[in-house]
Coordinates of C-alpha atoms and ligand atoms in Angstrom, one line a residue:
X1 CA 11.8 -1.1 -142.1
X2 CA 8.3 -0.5 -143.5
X3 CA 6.0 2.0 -142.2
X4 CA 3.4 2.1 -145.4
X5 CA 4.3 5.5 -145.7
X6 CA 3.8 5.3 -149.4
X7 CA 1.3 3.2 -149.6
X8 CA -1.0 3.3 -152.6
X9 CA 1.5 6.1 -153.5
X10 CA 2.7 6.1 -158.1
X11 CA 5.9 7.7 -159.2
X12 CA 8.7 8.6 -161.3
X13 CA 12.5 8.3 -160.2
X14 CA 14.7 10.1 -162.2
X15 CA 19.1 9.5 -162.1
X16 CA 20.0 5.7 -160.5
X17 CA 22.8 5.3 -162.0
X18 CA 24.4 2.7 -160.0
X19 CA 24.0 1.4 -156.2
X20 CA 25.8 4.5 -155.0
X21 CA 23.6 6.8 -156.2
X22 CA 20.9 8.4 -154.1
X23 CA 18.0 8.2 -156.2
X24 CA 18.8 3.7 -156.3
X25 CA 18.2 4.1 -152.1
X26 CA 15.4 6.4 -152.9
X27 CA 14.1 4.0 -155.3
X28 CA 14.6 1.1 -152.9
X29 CA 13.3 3.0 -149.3
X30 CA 10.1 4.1 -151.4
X31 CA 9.7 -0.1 -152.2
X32 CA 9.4 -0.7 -149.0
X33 CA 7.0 1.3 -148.7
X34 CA 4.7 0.8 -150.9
X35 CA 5.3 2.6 -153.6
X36 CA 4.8 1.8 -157.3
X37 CA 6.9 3.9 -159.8
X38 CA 8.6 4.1 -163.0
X39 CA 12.5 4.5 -163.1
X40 CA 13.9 6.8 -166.1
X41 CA 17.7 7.7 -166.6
X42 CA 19.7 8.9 -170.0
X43 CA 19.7 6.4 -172.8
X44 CA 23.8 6.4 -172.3
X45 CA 23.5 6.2 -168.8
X46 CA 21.7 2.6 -169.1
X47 CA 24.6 1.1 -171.1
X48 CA 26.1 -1.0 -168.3
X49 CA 22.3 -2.3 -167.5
X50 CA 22.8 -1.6 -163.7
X51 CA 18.8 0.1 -163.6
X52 CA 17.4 -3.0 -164.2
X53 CA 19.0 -4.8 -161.6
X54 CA 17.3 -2.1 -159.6
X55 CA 13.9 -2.3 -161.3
X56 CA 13.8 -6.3 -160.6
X57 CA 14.1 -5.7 -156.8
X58 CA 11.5 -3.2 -156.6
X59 CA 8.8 -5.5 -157.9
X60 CA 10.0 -5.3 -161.4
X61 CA 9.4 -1.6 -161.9
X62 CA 9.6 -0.4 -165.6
X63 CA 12.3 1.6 -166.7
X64 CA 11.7 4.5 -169.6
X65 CA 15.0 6.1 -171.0
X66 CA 14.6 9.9 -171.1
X67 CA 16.9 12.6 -171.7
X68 CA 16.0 15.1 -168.9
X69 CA 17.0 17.7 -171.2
X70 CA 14.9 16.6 -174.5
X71 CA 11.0 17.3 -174.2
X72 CA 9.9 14.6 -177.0
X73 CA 11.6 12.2 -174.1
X74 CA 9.7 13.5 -171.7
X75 CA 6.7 13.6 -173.1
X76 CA 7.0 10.2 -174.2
X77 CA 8.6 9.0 -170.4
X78 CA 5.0 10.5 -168.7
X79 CA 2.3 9.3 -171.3
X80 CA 4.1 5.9 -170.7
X81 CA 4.5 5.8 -166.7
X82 CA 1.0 7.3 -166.5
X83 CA -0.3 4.9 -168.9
X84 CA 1.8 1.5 -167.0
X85 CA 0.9 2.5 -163.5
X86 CA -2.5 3.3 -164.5
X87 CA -3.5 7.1 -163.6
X88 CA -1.8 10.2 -162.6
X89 CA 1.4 10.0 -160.6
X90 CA 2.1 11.7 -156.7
X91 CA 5.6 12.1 -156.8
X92 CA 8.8 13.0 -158.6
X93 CA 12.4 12.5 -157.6
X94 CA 15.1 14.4 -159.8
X95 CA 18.6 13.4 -158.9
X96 CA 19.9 14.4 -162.1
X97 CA 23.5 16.8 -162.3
X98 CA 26.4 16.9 -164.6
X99 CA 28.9 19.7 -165.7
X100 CA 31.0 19.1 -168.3
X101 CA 33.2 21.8 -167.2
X102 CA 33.8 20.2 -164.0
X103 CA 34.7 16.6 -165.9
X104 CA 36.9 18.5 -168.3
X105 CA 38.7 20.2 -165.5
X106 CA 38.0 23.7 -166.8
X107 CA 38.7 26.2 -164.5
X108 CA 35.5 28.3 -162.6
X109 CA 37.0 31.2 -164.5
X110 CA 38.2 29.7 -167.7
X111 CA 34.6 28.5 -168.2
X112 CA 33.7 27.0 -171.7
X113 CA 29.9 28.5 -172.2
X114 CA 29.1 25.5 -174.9
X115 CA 29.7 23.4 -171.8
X116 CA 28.2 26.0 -169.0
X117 CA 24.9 25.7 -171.2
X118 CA 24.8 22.0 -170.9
X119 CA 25.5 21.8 -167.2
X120 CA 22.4 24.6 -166.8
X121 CA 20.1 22.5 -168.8
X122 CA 20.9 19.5 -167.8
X123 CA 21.2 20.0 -163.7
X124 CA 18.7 22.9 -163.4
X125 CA 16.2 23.4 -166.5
X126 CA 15.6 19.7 -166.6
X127 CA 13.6 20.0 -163.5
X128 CA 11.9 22.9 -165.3
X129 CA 11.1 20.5 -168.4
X130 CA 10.3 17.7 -166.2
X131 CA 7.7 20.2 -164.2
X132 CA 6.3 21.8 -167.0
X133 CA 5.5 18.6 -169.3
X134 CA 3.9 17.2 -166.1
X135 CA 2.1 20.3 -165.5
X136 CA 0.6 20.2 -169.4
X137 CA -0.7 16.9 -169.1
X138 CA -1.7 17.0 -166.0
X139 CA 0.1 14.1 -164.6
X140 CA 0.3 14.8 -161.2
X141 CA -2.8 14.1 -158.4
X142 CA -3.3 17.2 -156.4
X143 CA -1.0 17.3 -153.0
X144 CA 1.8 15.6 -155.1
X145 CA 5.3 15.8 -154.5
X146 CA 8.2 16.7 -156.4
X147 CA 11.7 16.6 -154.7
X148 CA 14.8 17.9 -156.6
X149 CA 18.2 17.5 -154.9
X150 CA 21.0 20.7 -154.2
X151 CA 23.6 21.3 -152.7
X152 CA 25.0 24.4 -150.2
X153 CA 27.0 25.7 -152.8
X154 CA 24.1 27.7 -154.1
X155 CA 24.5 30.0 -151.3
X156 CA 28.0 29.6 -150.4
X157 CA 31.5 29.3 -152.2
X158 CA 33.0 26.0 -152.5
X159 CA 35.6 26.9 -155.3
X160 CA 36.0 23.8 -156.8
X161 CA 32.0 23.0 -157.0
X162 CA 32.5 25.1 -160.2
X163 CA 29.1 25.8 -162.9
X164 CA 27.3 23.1 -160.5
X165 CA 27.0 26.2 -158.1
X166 CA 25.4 28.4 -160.6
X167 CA 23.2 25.4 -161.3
X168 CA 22.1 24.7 -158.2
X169 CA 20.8 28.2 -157.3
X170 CA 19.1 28.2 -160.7
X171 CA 17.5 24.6 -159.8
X172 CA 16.4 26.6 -156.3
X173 CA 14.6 29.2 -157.9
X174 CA 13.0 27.3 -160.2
X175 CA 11.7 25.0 -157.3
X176 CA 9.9 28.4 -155.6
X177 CA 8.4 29.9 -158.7
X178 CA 7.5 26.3 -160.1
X179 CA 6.5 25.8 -156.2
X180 CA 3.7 28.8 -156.8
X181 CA 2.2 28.2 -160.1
X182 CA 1.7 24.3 -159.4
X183 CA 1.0 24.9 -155.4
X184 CA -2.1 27.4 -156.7
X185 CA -3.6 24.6 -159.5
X186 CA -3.1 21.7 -158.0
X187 CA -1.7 21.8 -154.2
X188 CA 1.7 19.8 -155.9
X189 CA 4.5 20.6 -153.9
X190 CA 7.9 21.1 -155.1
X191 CA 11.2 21.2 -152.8
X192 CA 14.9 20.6 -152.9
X193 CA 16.8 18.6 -150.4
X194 CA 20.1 20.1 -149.9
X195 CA 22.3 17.0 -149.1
X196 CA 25.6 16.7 -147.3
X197 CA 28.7 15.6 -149.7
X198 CA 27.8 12.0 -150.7
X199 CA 30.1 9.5 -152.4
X200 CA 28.6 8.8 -155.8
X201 CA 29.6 9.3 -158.9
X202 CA 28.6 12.5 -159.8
X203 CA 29.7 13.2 -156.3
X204 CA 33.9 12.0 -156.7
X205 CA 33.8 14.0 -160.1
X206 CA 34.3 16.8 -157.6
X207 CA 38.1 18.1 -157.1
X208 CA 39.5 17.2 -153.9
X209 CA 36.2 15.4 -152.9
X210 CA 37.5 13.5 -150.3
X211 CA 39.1 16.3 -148.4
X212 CA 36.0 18.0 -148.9
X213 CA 33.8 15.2 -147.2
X214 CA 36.2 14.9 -144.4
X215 CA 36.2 19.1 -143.9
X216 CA 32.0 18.8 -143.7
X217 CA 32.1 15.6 -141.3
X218 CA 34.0 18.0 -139.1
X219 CA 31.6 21.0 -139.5
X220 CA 28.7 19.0 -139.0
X221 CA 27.7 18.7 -135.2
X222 CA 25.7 15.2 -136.8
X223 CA 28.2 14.6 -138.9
X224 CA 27.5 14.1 -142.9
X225 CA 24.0 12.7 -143.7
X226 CA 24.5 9.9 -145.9
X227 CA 22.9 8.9 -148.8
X228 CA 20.6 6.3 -147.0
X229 CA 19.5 9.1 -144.5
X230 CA 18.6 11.1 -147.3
X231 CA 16.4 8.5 -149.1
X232 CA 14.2 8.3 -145.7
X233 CA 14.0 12.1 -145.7
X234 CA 13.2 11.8 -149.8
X235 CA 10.3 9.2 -148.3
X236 CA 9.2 11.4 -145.4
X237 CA 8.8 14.5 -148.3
X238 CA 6.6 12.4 -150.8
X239 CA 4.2 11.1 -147.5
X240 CA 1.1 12.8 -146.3
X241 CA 2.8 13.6 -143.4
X242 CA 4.5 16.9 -145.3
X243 CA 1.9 18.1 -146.8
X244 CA 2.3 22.2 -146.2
X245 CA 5.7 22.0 -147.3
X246 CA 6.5 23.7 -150.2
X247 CA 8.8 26.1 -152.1
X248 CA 11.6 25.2 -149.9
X249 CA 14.9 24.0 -149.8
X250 CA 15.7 21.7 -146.9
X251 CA 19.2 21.2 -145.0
X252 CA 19.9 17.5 -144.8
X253 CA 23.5 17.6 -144.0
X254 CA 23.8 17.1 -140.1
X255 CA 23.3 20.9 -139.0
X256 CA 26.8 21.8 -141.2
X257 CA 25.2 24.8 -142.9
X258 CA 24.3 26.7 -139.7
X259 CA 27.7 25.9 -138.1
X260 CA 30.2 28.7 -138.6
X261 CA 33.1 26.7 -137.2
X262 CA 33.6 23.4 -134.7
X263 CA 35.8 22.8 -132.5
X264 CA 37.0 19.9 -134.3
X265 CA 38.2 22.2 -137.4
X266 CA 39.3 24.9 -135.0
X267 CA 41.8 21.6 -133.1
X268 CA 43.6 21.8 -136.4
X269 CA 45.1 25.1 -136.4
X270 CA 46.6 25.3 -132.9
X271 CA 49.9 25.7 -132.8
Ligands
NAI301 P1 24.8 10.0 -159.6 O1 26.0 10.2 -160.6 O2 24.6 8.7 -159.2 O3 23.5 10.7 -160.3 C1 23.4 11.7 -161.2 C2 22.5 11.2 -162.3 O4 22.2 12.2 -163.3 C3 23.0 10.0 -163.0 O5 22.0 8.9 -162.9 C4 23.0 10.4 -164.5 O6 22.8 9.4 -165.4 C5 21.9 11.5 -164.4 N1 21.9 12.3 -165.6 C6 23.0 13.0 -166.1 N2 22.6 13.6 -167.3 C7 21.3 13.3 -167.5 C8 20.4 13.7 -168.5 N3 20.7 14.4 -169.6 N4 19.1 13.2 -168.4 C9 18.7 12.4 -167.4 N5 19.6 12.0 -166.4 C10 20.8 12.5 -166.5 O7 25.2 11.0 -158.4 P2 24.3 11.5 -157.2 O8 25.2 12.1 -156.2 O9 23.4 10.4 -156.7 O10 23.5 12.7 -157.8 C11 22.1 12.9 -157.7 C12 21.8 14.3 -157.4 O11 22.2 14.7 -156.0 C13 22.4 15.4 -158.3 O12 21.5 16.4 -158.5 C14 23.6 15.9 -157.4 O13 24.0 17.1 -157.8 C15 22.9 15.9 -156.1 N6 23.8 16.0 -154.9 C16 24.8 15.2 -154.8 C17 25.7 15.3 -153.7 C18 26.9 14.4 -153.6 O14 27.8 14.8 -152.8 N7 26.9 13.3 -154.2 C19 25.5 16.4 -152.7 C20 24.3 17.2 -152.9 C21 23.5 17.0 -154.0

């Protein structure tokens, strides 16, 4: 399904790991339509090659390793996807996260701060990095859009969610103050998606993940938004027809955060 809604529209995708990850169905909903963009991940994170199966169906798109958390990368990633796609860019996708805490089962309470640093810089101050070597170079058209991906536990506990919930709330307020400063230079609009549980890799690194996506699909009057869903709002965010949306972060997850209970979750405890 093509509607042109990117049409003439250049690019940079940041985190397809694999074909489960959002950011590939991203990648491959903003193909079709019309899009033209560069696709960057971690050096280590290209090691099984998937990315470029991805970058040969989307017209062979190039693909520029960056650390999101290393500014030499990132200065290197935009002087070369400028420089390739021939101008400034109109939109950003980062779909990056990681806490090492979380992979080394470390306790929300028990928290290792080497680790806790990394999963700040590399889930939240990345999209600061990413933001601010655009901003310097001036990379981005006016009425661009950036899109960063979160997820409820920035307002609410999900225990096990762990330093990604600290994250995310950081990755939030950088996304409104961010959202000012670049809104008032160059109209560039920057928002997070906050997307239902999705099964992806970074995703099943979550304890009890599958309980947990069960619990939402219950809460949700929709039912979980999945990761397909989420590309076509991604595309809808970069398109013209967003334009005064800014400094905001958007529920995509099937009306679950303003549901307090359903009746479907209440079924369960009757006696
Ligand atoms: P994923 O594992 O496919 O994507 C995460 C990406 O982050 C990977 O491509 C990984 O290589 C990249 N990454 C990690 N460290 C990096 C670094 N230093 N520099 C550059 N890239 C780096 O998983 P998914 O689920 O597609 O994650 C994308 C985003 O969506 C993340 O921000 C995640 O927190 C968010 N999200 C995911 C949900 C889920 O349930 N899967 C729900 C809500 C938000």
């Amino acid at each position: 399904m093509s509607n042109n809604l990117l049409k003439g529209k250049k690019g940079i995708i940041f985190g397809a790991l694999n074909d489960m990850s959002i950011a590939w169905k991203v990648a491959e909903r903003a193909h079709e339509e019309g899009a033209e963009f560069v696709l960057t991940n971690a050096p280590i994170a290209m090691r099984m090659g998937e990315i470029n199966k991805l970058a040969e169906s989307c017209g062979n798109a190039l693909v520029i390793p960056a650390d999101a958390t290393d500014m030499d990368d990132l200065s290197n990633l935009f002087d070369k996807a400028t420089e390739h796609l021939g101008g400034k860019i109109d939109f950003i996708l980062h779909s990056i996260g990681m806490s090492p805490n979380v992979r080394k089962g470390k306790h929300y309470t028990e928290t290792n701060y080497d680790f806790y640093h990394k999963t700040l810089d590399i889930s939240a101050m990345s999209l600061h990095r990413v933001l601010k070597t655009a901003y310097e170079k001036d990379a981005v058209n006016d009425w661009g859009s950036v899109v960063a991906l979160s997820y409820i536990a920035a307002q609410r506990v999900f225990p096990d969610y762990n330093d990604m919930a600290d994250a995310k709330s950081l990755l939030e307020s950088i996304t409104r103050s961010f959202g000012y400063h670049y809104g008032i230079r160059n109209k560039v609009r920057i928002n997070t998606i906050s997307q239902s549980p999705t099964m992806t890799t970074a995703g099943s690194g979550v304890k009890g993940f599958d309980e947990f996506v069960a619990y939402a699909e219950d809460m949700s009057p929709l039912g979980n938004a999945g990761s397909i869903e989420c590309a076509n709002y991604v595309v809808s965010m970069f398109s013209d027809l967003t334009k005064y949306v800014t400094m905001q972060n958007l529920f995509h997850d099937g009306g679950y955060s303003f549901t307090g209970v359903s009746e479907k979750v209440i079924e369960k405890f009757k006696q």
